[in-house]
Amino acid sequence: MTPLDPWIAGTIGAPADAPLAPARLAAWQLARLNETLALAREQSPFYRQRLAAAPDGPDRLDSLDGLGFLPFTTAEDLRDHGLNMLCCSQGEIARVVSLETSGTSGPAKRLFFTADDLERTVDFFHHGLTTFMEPGRRLFVCLPGTTPASVGDLLRQALPRLGGEALVHGLVRDPGETLAALADSRAEALVGLPAQVLALARHPASRLGRGLESVLLCSDYVPRAVREAVAQAWGCRVLAHWGMTETGLGGGVECLARSGYHLRAADLLIEIVDPDTGRTLPAGASGEIVLTTLTRRGLPLIRYRTGDRGQLADGACACGSIVPRLARVSGRIAGEFPLPGGGRLALADLDELLFPLPWLLDFEAGVRRDGPGLILDLTLHATPDTIPGPARGEAAAALSALPPGASAGALRILPGARPTGAAKRGFTTTAREERP
Ligand SMILES: [Zn+2]
C-alpha cells in the first residue's frame, strides 16, 4: 500500500491501525476548505471580491459538492493580482517563486509560501519518498537546489528524516559529467526530470547508472515511453511523481501498482472540469485539472485552473489505498490541436509514439494546417552514434501510427549529445501553430 495512507491518517487524526475511511478524509477536506474560504475572505482583497461575486456561493459549504459553485482562479489572476491574493503579511512569506509563462509578456506569475507551507511539502517528500526508496539510502537529485526552499533544498531537508541523505547535483547540463558524478556518489536512488533522465539512460556511459535501485521521474507530466526506457536501461524500479509549483512542488506520487498518482489529499483537493464549459466532471472523465489548497496559508489557491489535462481514477487502487489518484496527466490543453474527424492531437500523443525510438533524446514539433488536416514538422535530437538513414525509416514507421487527419511533414534527425533543457513544464518540445 502507498505510505500516504498512514501519513494522511496521522495528519487528519484518524486511527493509524485501521483502514483510512473515505468519509473521514472528506470531512477533514470540507473542514479545511471552509477554513481556507474564511481565511481568504478575511485576509485577501482579491478573494473577498471574487468570492462575493459567486452567484450561489454560501459562506460555509456543507458538502464538498458545493465547491463546484465557487468561482475559478487562473494563472492570469496570479500575474495580475499577486500580492492582493496573499492571506498573511509579507513578513511571514518564506519563499516567493516567480514563473515566466512562455508566449506572454508582462509580469511573471508569483506564488508565495510561508514556512509552514514549505514544511507541509517537506513532510510529504519524507513520507512519499518511502514509496520508492528504503530508509538510509542516498538520493541523487538532478533538480535545482541552490536557492533556499527550492525543490532540491526541500529534499535535502526531507531525506535525513528517513535516515538518508540527498546529494543535490542540480539540473543535467552535461549528461556524461552527471553520470560520472552519480557513479562517484554511490547513490542508490535518483530523482530528475523525464527528458533529462532519459538523456542519462541513453548516453554512451549509461552503464554508470546501473547501481541505481530506483528512479523517480518528477514533473507535471511523465510520458509512459520515457519511464519504460529508463527502467530498461538500468533494470531498476521507476516511479513517477506529479507536482507543479502551484501544488507546493509536491502533488502526488505513484505506488507500486503504478495506476495513478496518489494525491496529498489532506493538503490538496483536485477536481476535473470540462475545459470549455467549466462543468465539474465525474471520476474517469478527462478534462482540466483544477486545484484547491486546503492547508496553504501564504497564498491559498481556490479552484485554480492549471491548464493541464488529466483525469481522476475511478475506484480503489490495486494497492488497497483509498487515497484519491490522478490517473493520467497528459500535458497542456493549450498545446492540443483538434483533428478533422473529431478528437485531438496533443504533444503527449507524439511523446508516446516517438520516445520508444531507442536513439531519441528529445524532439521539437511544429504544427501546420493543411486544409482540415495537420502536418507535423519534426526535429529529432538523437544520440551521437545514430545513423540518420535507418533512423529516418524507424521514425517514419513510428509516425505512421499518427491518428487520421495528422501526418508527418519535414523530418530532421540531428545526432549529437545536445544538453537537454529544463523546460518549465518538463519538456522542451514546442508546438507552433500557423493558422490561416
Ligand atoms: Zn496505489
Tab-separated table of C-alpha atoms and ligand atoms in Angstrom:
chain	number	residue	atom	x	y	z
A	1	MET	CA	0.000	0.000	0.000
A	2	THR	CA	1.111	3.565	-0.531
A	3	PRO	CA	2.710	5.050	2.603
A	4	LEU	CA	0.428	8.036	2.064
A	5	ASP	CA	-2.488	6.254	3.791
A	6	PRO	CA	-0.918	6.131	7.273
A	7	TRP	CA	0.620	9.595	6.712
A	8	ILE	CA	-2.751	11.120	5.816
A	9	ALA	CA	-4.440	9.217	8.664
A	10	GLY	CA	-1.925	10.769	11.077
A	11	THR	CA	-2.462	14.242	9.617
A	12	ILE	CA	-6.245	14.118	9.871
A	13	GLY	CA	-6.297	12.453	13.285
A	14	ALA	CA	-7.707	9.115	12.081
A	15	PRO	CA	-6.542	5.873	13.702
A	16	ALA	CA	-3.322	4.654	12.053
A	17	ASP	CA	-4.069	0.974	12.738
A	18	ALA	CA	-7.381	0.926	10.814
A	19	PRO	CA	-8.001	1.470	7.097
A	20	LEU	CA	-8.409	5.136	6.190
A	21	ALA	CA	-12.129	5.821	5.747
A	22	PRO	CA	-13.167	7.936	2.725
A	23	ALA	CA	-15.864	9.700	4.819
A	24	ARG	CA	-13.275	10.705	7.409
A	25	LEU	CA	-10.986	12.136	4.736
A	26	ALA	CA	-13.901	14.004	3.123
A	27	ALA	CA	-14.892	15.507	6.489
A	28	TRP	CA	-11.324	16.774	7.011
A	29	GLN	CA	-11.217	18.192	3.486
A	30	LEU	CA	-14.544	20.003	3.969
A	31	ALA	CA	-13.443	21.496	7.298
A	32	ARG	CA	-10.101	22.706	5.831
A	33	LEU	CA	-11.871	24.030	2.736
A	34	ASN	CA	-14.217	26.117	4.871
A	35	GLU	CA	-11.238	27.398	6.864
A	36	THR	CA	-9.476	28.306	3.628
A	37	LEU	CA	-12.556	30.179	2.363
A	38	ALA	CA	-12.863	32.071	5.660
A	39	LEU	CA	-9.146	32.949	5.651
A	40	ALA	CA	-9.291	34.109	2.037
A	41	ARG	CA	-12.357	36.303	2.636
A	42	GLU	CA	-10.840	37.805	5.743
A	43	GLN	CA	-7.271	38.430	4.568
A	44	SER	CA	-7.244	38.866	0.804
A	45	PRO	CA	-8.898	41.799	-1.018
A	46	PHE	CA	-8.812	39.787	-4.242
A	47	TYR	CA	-10.595	36.762	-2.792
A	48	ARG	CA	-13.089	38.902	-0.865
A	49	GLN	CA	-14.222	40.441	-4.110
A	50	ARG	CA	-14.028	37.262	-6.195
A	51	LEU	CA	-15.969	35.134	-3.679
A	52	ALA	CA	-18.583	37.854	-3.120
A	53	ALA	CA	-19.324	37.740	-6.842
A	54	ALA	CA	-20.123	33.995	-6.710
A	55	PRO	CA	-23.803	33.661	-7.650
A	56	ASP	CA	-24.813	30.967	-5.184
A	57	GLY	CA	-21.686	30.794	-3.074
A	58	PRO	CA	-22.709	30.249	0.538
A	59	ASP	CA	-20.361	31.440	3.266
A	60	ARG	CA	-19.838	27.907	4.515
A	61	LEU	CA	-20.139	24.791	2.396
A	62	ASP	CA	-21.957	21.859	3.948
A	63	SER	CA	-20.595	19.365	1.439
A	64	LEU	CA	-17.642	19.113	-0.949
A	65	ASP	CA	-20.168	19.167	-3.815
A	66	GLY	CA	-20.617	22.869	-3.062
A	67	LEU	CA	-17.102	23.519	-4.366
A	68	GLY	CA	-18.442	23.484	-7.918
A	69	PHE	CA	-20.431	26.688	-7.214
A	70	LEU	CA	-17.336	28.705	-6.305
A	71	PRO	CA	-15.599	30.852	-8.947
A	72	PHE	CA	-12.362	29.748	-10.584
A	73	THR	CA	-8.964	31.391	-10.245
A	74	THR	CA	-6.372	31.389	-13.019
A	75	ALA	CA	-2.711	31.970	-13.851
A	76	GLU	CA	-3.754	35.459	-15.029
A	77	ASP	CA	-5.107	36.179	-11.536
A	78	LEU	CA	-1.731	35.230	-10.043
A	79	ARG	CA	0.004	37.533	-12.515
A	80	ASP	CA	-2.383	40.468	-12.207
A	81	HIS	CA	-3.325	40.365	-8.506
A	82	GLY	CA	-0.323	38.596	-6.859
A	83	LEU	CA	0.002	40.464	-3.565
A	84	ASN	CA	-3.747	41.097	-3.293
A	85	MET	CA	-4.219	37.329	-3.117
A	86	LEU	CA	-1.912	36.973	-0.099
A	87	CYS	CA	-3.551	35.763	3.119
A	88	CYS	CA	-0.752	36.708	5.509
A	89	SER	CA	1.638	39.621	5.988
A	90	GLN	CA	4.569	39.808	3.590
A	91	GLY	CA	6.880	39.315	6.579
A	92	GLU	CA	5.509	35.800	7.039
A	93	ILE	CA	6.450	34.767	3.495
A	94	ALA	CA	9.469	32.445	3.463
A	95	ARG	CA	9.675	31.869	-0.287
A	96	VAL	CA	8.426	33.564	-3.448
A	97	VAL	CA	8.520	31.645	-6.728
A	98	SER	CA	8.252	33.642	-9.973
A	99	LEU	CA	7.212	31.720	-13.068
A	100	GLU	CA	7.520	33.175	-16.545
A	101	THR	CA	4.814	31.934	-18.866
A	102	SER	CA	6.059	31.226	-22.373
A	103	GLY	CA	4.464	33.267	-25.134
A	104	THR	CA	3.214	36.058	-22.877
A	105	SER	CA	4.754	39.326	-21.855
A	106	GLY	CA	4.139	41.354	-18.722
A	107	PRO	CA	4.676	40.359	-15.119
A	108	ALA	CA	5.511	36.766	-14.159
A	109	LYS	CA	3.037	34.830	-12.054
A	110	ARG	CA	4.209	34.595	-8.488
A	111	LEU	CA	3.446	32.119	-5.723
A	112	PHE	CA	4.066	32.771	-2.033
A	113	PHE	CA	4.772	30.220	0.684
A	114	THR	CA	5.072	30.557	4.462
A	115	ALA	CA	7.491	28.405	6.458
A	116	ASP	CA	4.520	26.197	7.471
A	117	ASP	CA	3.508	25.787	3.810
A	118	LEU	CA	7.049	24.618	2.980
A	119	GLU	CA	7.072	22.264	5.975
A	120	ARG	CA	3.913	20.547	4.618
A	121	THR	CA	5.865	19.808	1.408
A	122	VAL	CA	8.946	18.528	3.254
A	123	ASP	CA	6.627	16.262	5.263
A	124	PHE	CA	5.057	14.969	2.023
A	125	PHE	CA	8.501	14.335	0.497
A	126	HIS	CA	9.575	12.467	3.644
A	127	HIS	CA	6.597	10.095	3.530
A	128	GLY	CA	6.093	9.974	-0.240
A	129	LEU	CA	9.724	9.021	-0.866
A	130	THR	CA	9.343	5.835	1.166
A	131	THR	CA	7.196	4.529	-1.716
A	132	PHE	CA	10.244	4.136	-3.858
A	133	MET	CA	13.321	4.059	-1.622
A	134	GLU	CA	14.364	2.241	1.526
A	135	PRO	CA	15.315	4.217	4.636
A	136	GLY	CA	19.008	5.065	4.949
A	137	ARG	CA	19.621	5.420	1.206
A	138	ARG	CA	21.255	8.251	-0.702
A	139	LEU	CA	19.186	10.169	-3.241
A	140	PHE	CA	20.968	11.816	-6.191
A	141	VAL	CA	18.921	14.900	-7.025
A	142	CYS	CA	19.001	16.192	-10.628
A	143	LEU	CA	16.774	19.160	-9.778
A	144	PRO	CA	17.594	22.763	-8.818
A	145	GLY	CA	18.807	23.086	-5.256
A	146	THR	CA	20.890	26.215	-4.753
A	147	THR	CA	18.054	28.548	-3.702
A	148	PRO	CA	16.740	28.126	-0.141
A	149	ALA	CA	13.412	26.211	-0.257
A	150	SER	CA	13.964	25.149	-3.872
A	151	VAL	CA	12.877	21.583	-4.604
A	152	GLY	CA	16.444	20.287	-4.117
A	153	ASP	CA	16.724	22.132	-0.823
A	154	LEU	CA	13.392	20.737	0.446
A	155	LEU	CA	14.589	17.216	-0.463
A	156	ARG	CA	17.824	17.953	1.417
A	157	GLN	CA	15.653	18.641	4.482
A	158	ALA	CA	13.406	15.598	3.958
A	159	LEU	CA	15.971	12.813	3.473
A	160	PRO	CA	17.538	12.854	6.971
A	161	ARG	CA	14.023	12.181	8.313
A	162	LEU	CA	14.285	8.726	6.728
A	163	GLY	CA	17.888	8.250	7.782
A	164	GLY	CA	19.190	9.084	4.316
A	165	GLU	CA	20.887	11.898	2.504
A	166	ALA	CA	20.048	13.986	-0.559
A	167	LEU	CA	23.015	14.721	-2.821
A	168	VAL	CA	21.839	17.730	-4.774
A	169	HIS	CA	23.548	17.758	-8.170
A	170	GLY	CA	21.289	20.261	-9.919
A	171	LEU	CA	19.876	20.063	-13.425
A	172	VAL	CA	21.716	17.973	-16.018
A	173	ARG	CA	23.944	20.224	-18.168
A	174	ASP	CA	26.313	17.569	-19.484
A	175	PRO	CA	24.937	14.007	-19.243
A	176	GLY	CA	28.440	12.456	-19.240
A	177	GLU	CA	29.534	14.593	-16.283
A	178	THR	CA	26.312	13.887	-14.407
A	179	LEU	CA	26.741	10.118	-14.898
A	180	ALA	CA	30.327	10.303	-13.577
A	181	ALA	CA	29.153	12.259	-10.527
A	182	LEU	CA	26.325	9.747	-9.999
A	183	ALA	CA	28.773	6.817	-10.043
A	184	ASP	CA	31.105	8.642	-7.605
A	185	SER	CA	28.215	9.366	-5.249
A	186	ARG	CA	27.255	5.666	-4.985
A	187	ALA	CA	23.668	6.848	-4.570
A	188	GLU	CA	21.006	4.126	-4.691
A	189	ALA	CA	18.197	6.373	-5.931
A	190	LEU	CA	17.832	9.230	-8.389
A	191	VAL	CA	15.210	11.893	-8.976
A	192	GLY	CA	15.036	14.085	-12.080
A	193	LEU	CA	13.010	15.500	-14.954
A	194	PRO	CA	11.872	12.905	-17.519
A	195	ALA	CA	13.729	14.280	-20.577
A	196	GLN	CA	16.901	14.804	-18.559
A	197	VAL	CA	16.873	11.314	-17.019
A	198	LEU	CA	16.233	9.868	-20.481
A	199	ALA	CA	19.384	11.657	-21.721
A	200	LEU	CA	21.332	9.874	-18.956
A	201	ALA	CA	19.771	6.479	-19.664
A	202	ARG	CA	20.547	6.724	-23.399
A	203	HIS	CA	24.062	8.174	-23.019
A	204	PRO	CA	27.050	6.041	-24.122
A	205	ALA	CA	28.180	5.987	-20.450
A	206	SER	CA	24.705	4.983	-19.248
A	207	ARG	CA	26.144	1.863	-17.535
A	208	LEU	CA	27.371	4.216	-14.745
A	209	GLY	CA	23.746	4.319	-13.602
A	210	ARG	CA	23.388	0.566	-13.130
A	211	GLY	CA	23.978	0.816	-9.391
A	212	LEU	CA	20.608	2.527	-9.001
A	213	GLU	CA	17.802	0.678	-7.243
A	214	SER	CA	15.125	3.217	-8.063
A	215	VAL	CA	14.371	6.322	-10.089
A	216	LEU	CA	11.676	8.919	-9.561
A	217	LEU	CA	10.622	10.897	-12.630
A	218	CYS	CA	9.443	14.200	-11.395
A	219	SER	CA	7.343	16.584	-13.441
A	220	ASP	CA	3.829	17.772	-14.061
A	221	TYR	CA	3.750	15.267	-16.888
A	222	VAL	CA	5.655	11.983	-17.455
A	223	PRO	CA	5.402	10.074	-20.769
A	224	ARG	CA	4.961	6.323	-20.343
A	225	ALA	CA	7.589	5.592	-23.017
A	226	VAL	CA	10.256	7.551	-21.098
A	227	ARG	CA	9.553	5.596	-17.929
A	228	GLU	CA	9.911	2.292	-19.769
A	229	ALA	CA	13.143	3.337	-21.486
A	230	VAL	CA	14.720	4.296	-18.134
A	231	ALA	CA	13.611	1.049	-16.464
A	232	GLN	CA	15.083	-0.943	-19.364
A	233	ALA	CA	18.432	0.890	-19.358
A	234	TRP	CA	19.114	0.465	-15.647
A	235	GLY	CA	16.971	-2.511	-14.660
A	236	CYS	CA	15.591	-0.530	-11.718
A	237	ARG	CA	12.253	0.484	-10.275
A	238	VAL	CA	10.849	3.623	-11.925
A	239	LEU	CA	8.002	5.590	-10.408
A	240	ALA	CA	6.554	8.952	-11.286
A	241	HIS	CA	5.718	11.971	-9.193
A	242	TRP	CA	3.248	14.673	-10.216
A	243	GLY	CA	3.572	18.200	-8.992
A	244	MET	CA	3.906	21.805	-10.007
A	245	THR	CA	4.822	24.987	-8.179
A	246	GLU	CA	1.115	25.606	-7.587
A	247	THR	CA	0.755	22.291	-5.712
A	248	GLY	CA	3.671	23.369	-3.482
A	249	LEU	CA	6.089	21.360	-5.694
A	250	GLY	CA	4.851	18.018	-4.324
A	251	GLY	CA	1.465	16.872	-5.615
A	252	GLY	CA	1.132	13.117	-5.773
A	253	VAL	CA	3.224	10.003	-6.161
A	254	GLU	CA	2.618	6.602	-7.703
A	255	CYS	CA	2.500	3.442	-5.610
A	256	LEU	CA	3.977	0.163	-6.831
A	257	ALA	CA	0.685	-0.632	-8.614
A	258	ARG	CA	1.513	2.304	-10.943
A	259	SER	CA	-2.080	3.187	-11.653
A	260	GLY	CA	-2.042	6.898	-10.960
A	261	TYR	CA	-0.555	9.447	-8.596
A	262	HIS	CA	-1.860	9.109	-5.029
A	263	LEU	CA	-2.548	12.702	-4.045
A	264	ARG	CA	-1.582	14.739	-0.977
A	265	ALA	CA	-5.261	14.565	-0.154
A	266	ALA	CA	-5.032	16.230	3.268
A	267	ASP	CA	-3.460	19.284	1.610
A	268	LEU	CA	-4.931	19.354	-1.896
A	269	LEU	CA	-8.334	18.889	-3.457
A	270	ILE	CA	-8.349	18.072	-7.159
A	271	GLU	CA	-11.346	18.444	-9.472
A	272	ILE	CA	-11.585	17.719	-13.180
A	273	VAL	CA	-13.692	20.156	-15.208
A	274	ASP	CA	-14.758	20.455	-18.820
A	275	PRO	CA	-12.168	22.887	-20.282
A	276	ASP	CA	-14.837	24.643	-22.385
A	277	THR	CA	-17.834	24.854	-20.039
A	278	GLY	CA	-16.116	24.657	-16.637
A	279	ARG	CA	-18.636	21.988	-15.577
A	280	THR	CA	-17.313	19.506	-12.981
A	281	LEU	CA	-16.723	16.062	-14.496
A	282	PRO	CA	-17.024	12.674	-12.757
A	283	ALA	CA	-14.082	10.385	-11.922
A	284	GLY	CA	-12.784	8.667	-15.031
A	285	ALA	CA	-13.580	11.588	-17.351
A	286	SER	CA	-10.762	13.541	-18.985
A	287	GLY	CA	-10.645	17.316	-18.540
A	288	GLU	CA	-8.791	20.234	-16.974
A	289	ILE	CA	-7.138	19.710	-13.598
A	290	VAL	CA	-8.454	22.253	-11.068
A	291	LEU	CA	-6.621	22.650	-7.778
A	292	THR	CA	-7.769	23.854	-4.355
A	293	THR	CA	-5.285	24.028	-1.484
A	294	LEU	CA	-6.547	23.004	1.966
A	295	THR	CA	-3.670	23.863	4.303
A	296	ARG	CA	-1.835	26.641	2.415
A	297	ARG	CA	-1.511	29.829	4.473
A	298	GLY	CA	0.572	32.212	2.334
A	299	LEU	CA	-1.378	32.225	-0.897
A	300	PRO	CA	-4.147	29.608	-0.870
A	301	LEU	CA	-5.462	28.591	-4.288
A	302	ILE	CA	-9.211	28.190	-4.671
A	303	ARG	CA	-10.413	26.322	-7.775
A	304	TYR	CA	-7.212	27.188	-9.638
A	305	ARG	CA	-7.326	26.171	-13.317
A	306	THR	CA	-3.975	24.531	-14.089
A	307	GLY	CA	-4.441	24.413	-17.882
A	308	ASP	CA	-3.308	20.765	-17.793
A	309	ARG	CA	-5.355	17.754	-18.861
A	310	GLY	CA	-5.876	14.826	-16.543
A	311	GLN	CA	-8.455	12.509	-15.048
A	312	LEU	CA	-9.231	11.211	-11.584
A	313	ALA	CA	-9.120	7.436	-11.191
A	314	ASP	CA	-12.425	5.709	-10.627
A	315	GLY	CA	-12.494	3.159	-7.799
A	316	ALA	CA	-9.891	1.883	-5.360
A	317	CYS	CA	-6.259	1.282	-6.280
A	318	ALA	CA	-4.915	-2.275	-6.638
A	319	CYS	CA	-2.643	-1.449	-3.669
A	320	GLY	CA	-5.723	-1.176	-1.431
A	321	SER	CA	-5.412	2.544	-0.733
A	322	ILE	CA	-8.416	4.859	-0.797
A	323	VAL	CA	-6.249	7.966	-1.284
A	324	PRO	CA	-7.569	9.644	-4.476
A	325	ARG	CA	-5.438	9.294	-7.591
A	326	LEU	CA	-4.842	11.335	-10.702
A	327	ALA	CA	-4.929	8.522	-13.238
A	328	ARG	CA	-3.368	10.220	-16.201
A	329	VAL	CA	-1.883	13.654	-16.764
A	330	SER	CA	-1.177	14.434	-20.388
A	331	GLY	CA	0.122	17.975	-20.614
A	332	ARG	CA	-1.131	21.394	-21.637
A	333	ILE	CA	-4.637	21.704	-23.027
A	334	ALA	CA	-3.453	24.785	-24.954
A	335	GLY	CA	-0.975	22.512	-26.779
A	336	GLU	CA	-3.723	20.293	-28.229
A	337	PHE	CA	-4.873	20.527	-31.844
A	338	PRO	CA	-8.357	19.478	-32.974
A	339	LEU	CA	-8.426	16.763	-35.648
A	340	PRO	CA	-10.838	16.836	-38.587
A	341	GLY	CA	-12.523	13.549	-37.650
A	342	GLY	CA	-13.065	14.677	-34.041
A	343	GLY	CA	-10.650	14.094	-31.202
A	344	ARG	CA	-7.407	15.994	-30.768
A	345	LEU	CA	-3.680	15.600	-31.057
A	346	ALA	CA	-1.554	16.500	-28.036
A	347	LEU	CA	2.193	16.586	-27.565
A	348	ALA	CA	1.647	13.701	-25.171
A	349	ASP	CA	0.485	11.575	-28.132
A	350	LEU	CA	3.698	12.405	-30.009
A	351	ASP	CA	5.765	11.582	-26.920
A	352	GLU	CA	4.206	8.134	-26.711
A	353	LEU	CA	4.800	7.485	-30.432
A	354	LEU	CA	8.374	8.780	-30.611
A	355	PHE	CA	10.126	8.124	-27.292
A	356	PRO	CA	10.128	4.323	-27.828
A	357	LEU	CA	12.726	5.018	-30.605
A	358	PRO	CA	15.852	3.792	-28.759
A	359	TRP	CA	18.093	6.623	-30.026
A	360	LEU	CA	15.760	9.574	-29.376
A	361	LEU	CA	16.740	12.132	-26.710
A	362	ASP	CA	14.208	14.872	-27.334
A	363	PHE	CA	12.255	16.473	-30.136
A	364	GLU	CA	10.609	19.654	-31.313
A	365	ALA	CA	7.352	19.629	-33.213
A	366	GLY	CA	5.916	22.357	-35.419
A	367	VAL	CA	2.286	22.039	-36.454
A	368	ARG	CA	0.923	23.338	-39.781
A	369	ARG	CA	-2.636	23.287	-41.087
A	370	ASP	CA	-3.281	21.589	-44.390
A	371	GLY	CA	-6.950	22.206	-45.115
A	372	PRO	CA	-8.741	20.466	-42.269
A	373	GLY	CA	-5.729	18.265	-41.506
A	374	LEU	CA	-2.498	18.780	-39.543
A	375	ILE	CA	1.073	18.420	-40.758
A	376	LEU	CA	3.852	17.939	-38.225
A	377	ASP	CA	7.373	19.156	-38.929
A	378	LEU	CA	9.720	17.378	-36.572
A	379	THR	CA	13.294	17.847	-35.428
A	380	LEU	CA	14.539	14.762	-33.610
A	381	HIS	CA	17.581	15.083	-31.332
A	382	ALA	CA	19.324	11.714	-31.392
A	383	THR	CA	22.205	10.023	-29.563
A	384	PRO	CA	25.626	10.812	-31.142
A	385	ASP	CA	26.052	7.361	-32.711
A	386	THR	CA	22.701	7.466	-34.524
A	387	ILE	CA	22.916	6.860	-38.291
A	388	PRO	CA	20.356	9.218	-39.859
A	389	GLY	CA	19.312	6.938	-42.787
A	390	PRO	CA	17.979	3.960	-40.833
A	391	ALA	CA	16.774	6.244	-38.036
A	392	ARG	CA	14.653	8.167	-40.544
A	393	GLY	CA	12.994	4.896	-41.607
A	394	GLU	CA	12.273	3.976	-37.978
A	395	ALA	CA	10.858	7.425	-37.229
A	396	ALA	CA	8.643	7.305	-40.308
A	397	ALA	CA	7.358	3.880	-39.233
A	398	ALA	CA	6.558	5.220	-35.741
A	399	LEU	CA	4.765	8.233	-37.233
A	400	SER	CA	2.598	6.000	-39.430
A	401	ALA	CA	0.577	5.422	-36.253
A	402	LEU	CA	-0.491	9.108	-36.127
A	403	PRO	CA	-4.274	9.417	-35.903
A	404	PRO	CA	-6.270	10.105	-39.100
A	405	GLY	CA	-6.074	13.777	-40.055
A	406	ALA	CA	-2.463	14.194	-38.861
A	407	SER	CA	0.585	13.395	-40.967
A	408	ALA	CA	4.343	13.856	-40.850
A	409	GLY	CA	5.901	16.694	-42.871
A	410	ALA	CA	9.565	17.675	-42.719
A	411	LEU	CA	11.658	15.287	-40.637
A	412	ARG	CA	15.136	16.314	-39.445
A	413	ILE	CA	17.375	13.990	-37.466
A	414	LEU	CA	20.219	15.637	-35.553
A	415	PRO	CA	22.649	13.194	-33.933
A	416	GLY	CA	24.755	14.740	-31.168
A	417	ALA	CA	24.631	14.969	-27.431
A	418	ARG	CA	22.528	18.094	-27.142
A	419	PRO	CA	22.285	19.095	-23.479
A	420	THR	CA	18.605	18.714	-22.745
A	421	GLY	CA	16.940	21.813	-21.423
A	422	ALA	CA	14.749	22.002	-18.400
A	423	ALA	CA	11.526	23.424	-19.725
A	424	LYS	CA	9.165	24.696	-17.047
A	425	ARG	CA	6.594	22.077	-17.918
A	426	GLY	CA	9.107	19.269	-18.017
A	427	PHE	CA	9.708	19.076	-21.731
A	428	THR	CA	11.482	21.162	-24.309
A	429	THR	CA	9.025	20.141	-27.010
A	430	THR	CA	7.234	23.078	-28.507
A	431	ALA	CA	4.215	23.289	-30.748
A	432	ARG	CA	3.801	26.200	-33.133
A	433	GLU	CA	0.539	26.602	-34.880
A	434	GLU	CA	0.242	28.614	-38.044
A	435	ARG	CA	-3.382	29.382	-38.508
A	436	PRO	CA	-4.508	30.518	-41.957
B	1	ZN	ZN	-1.987	2.545	-5.023
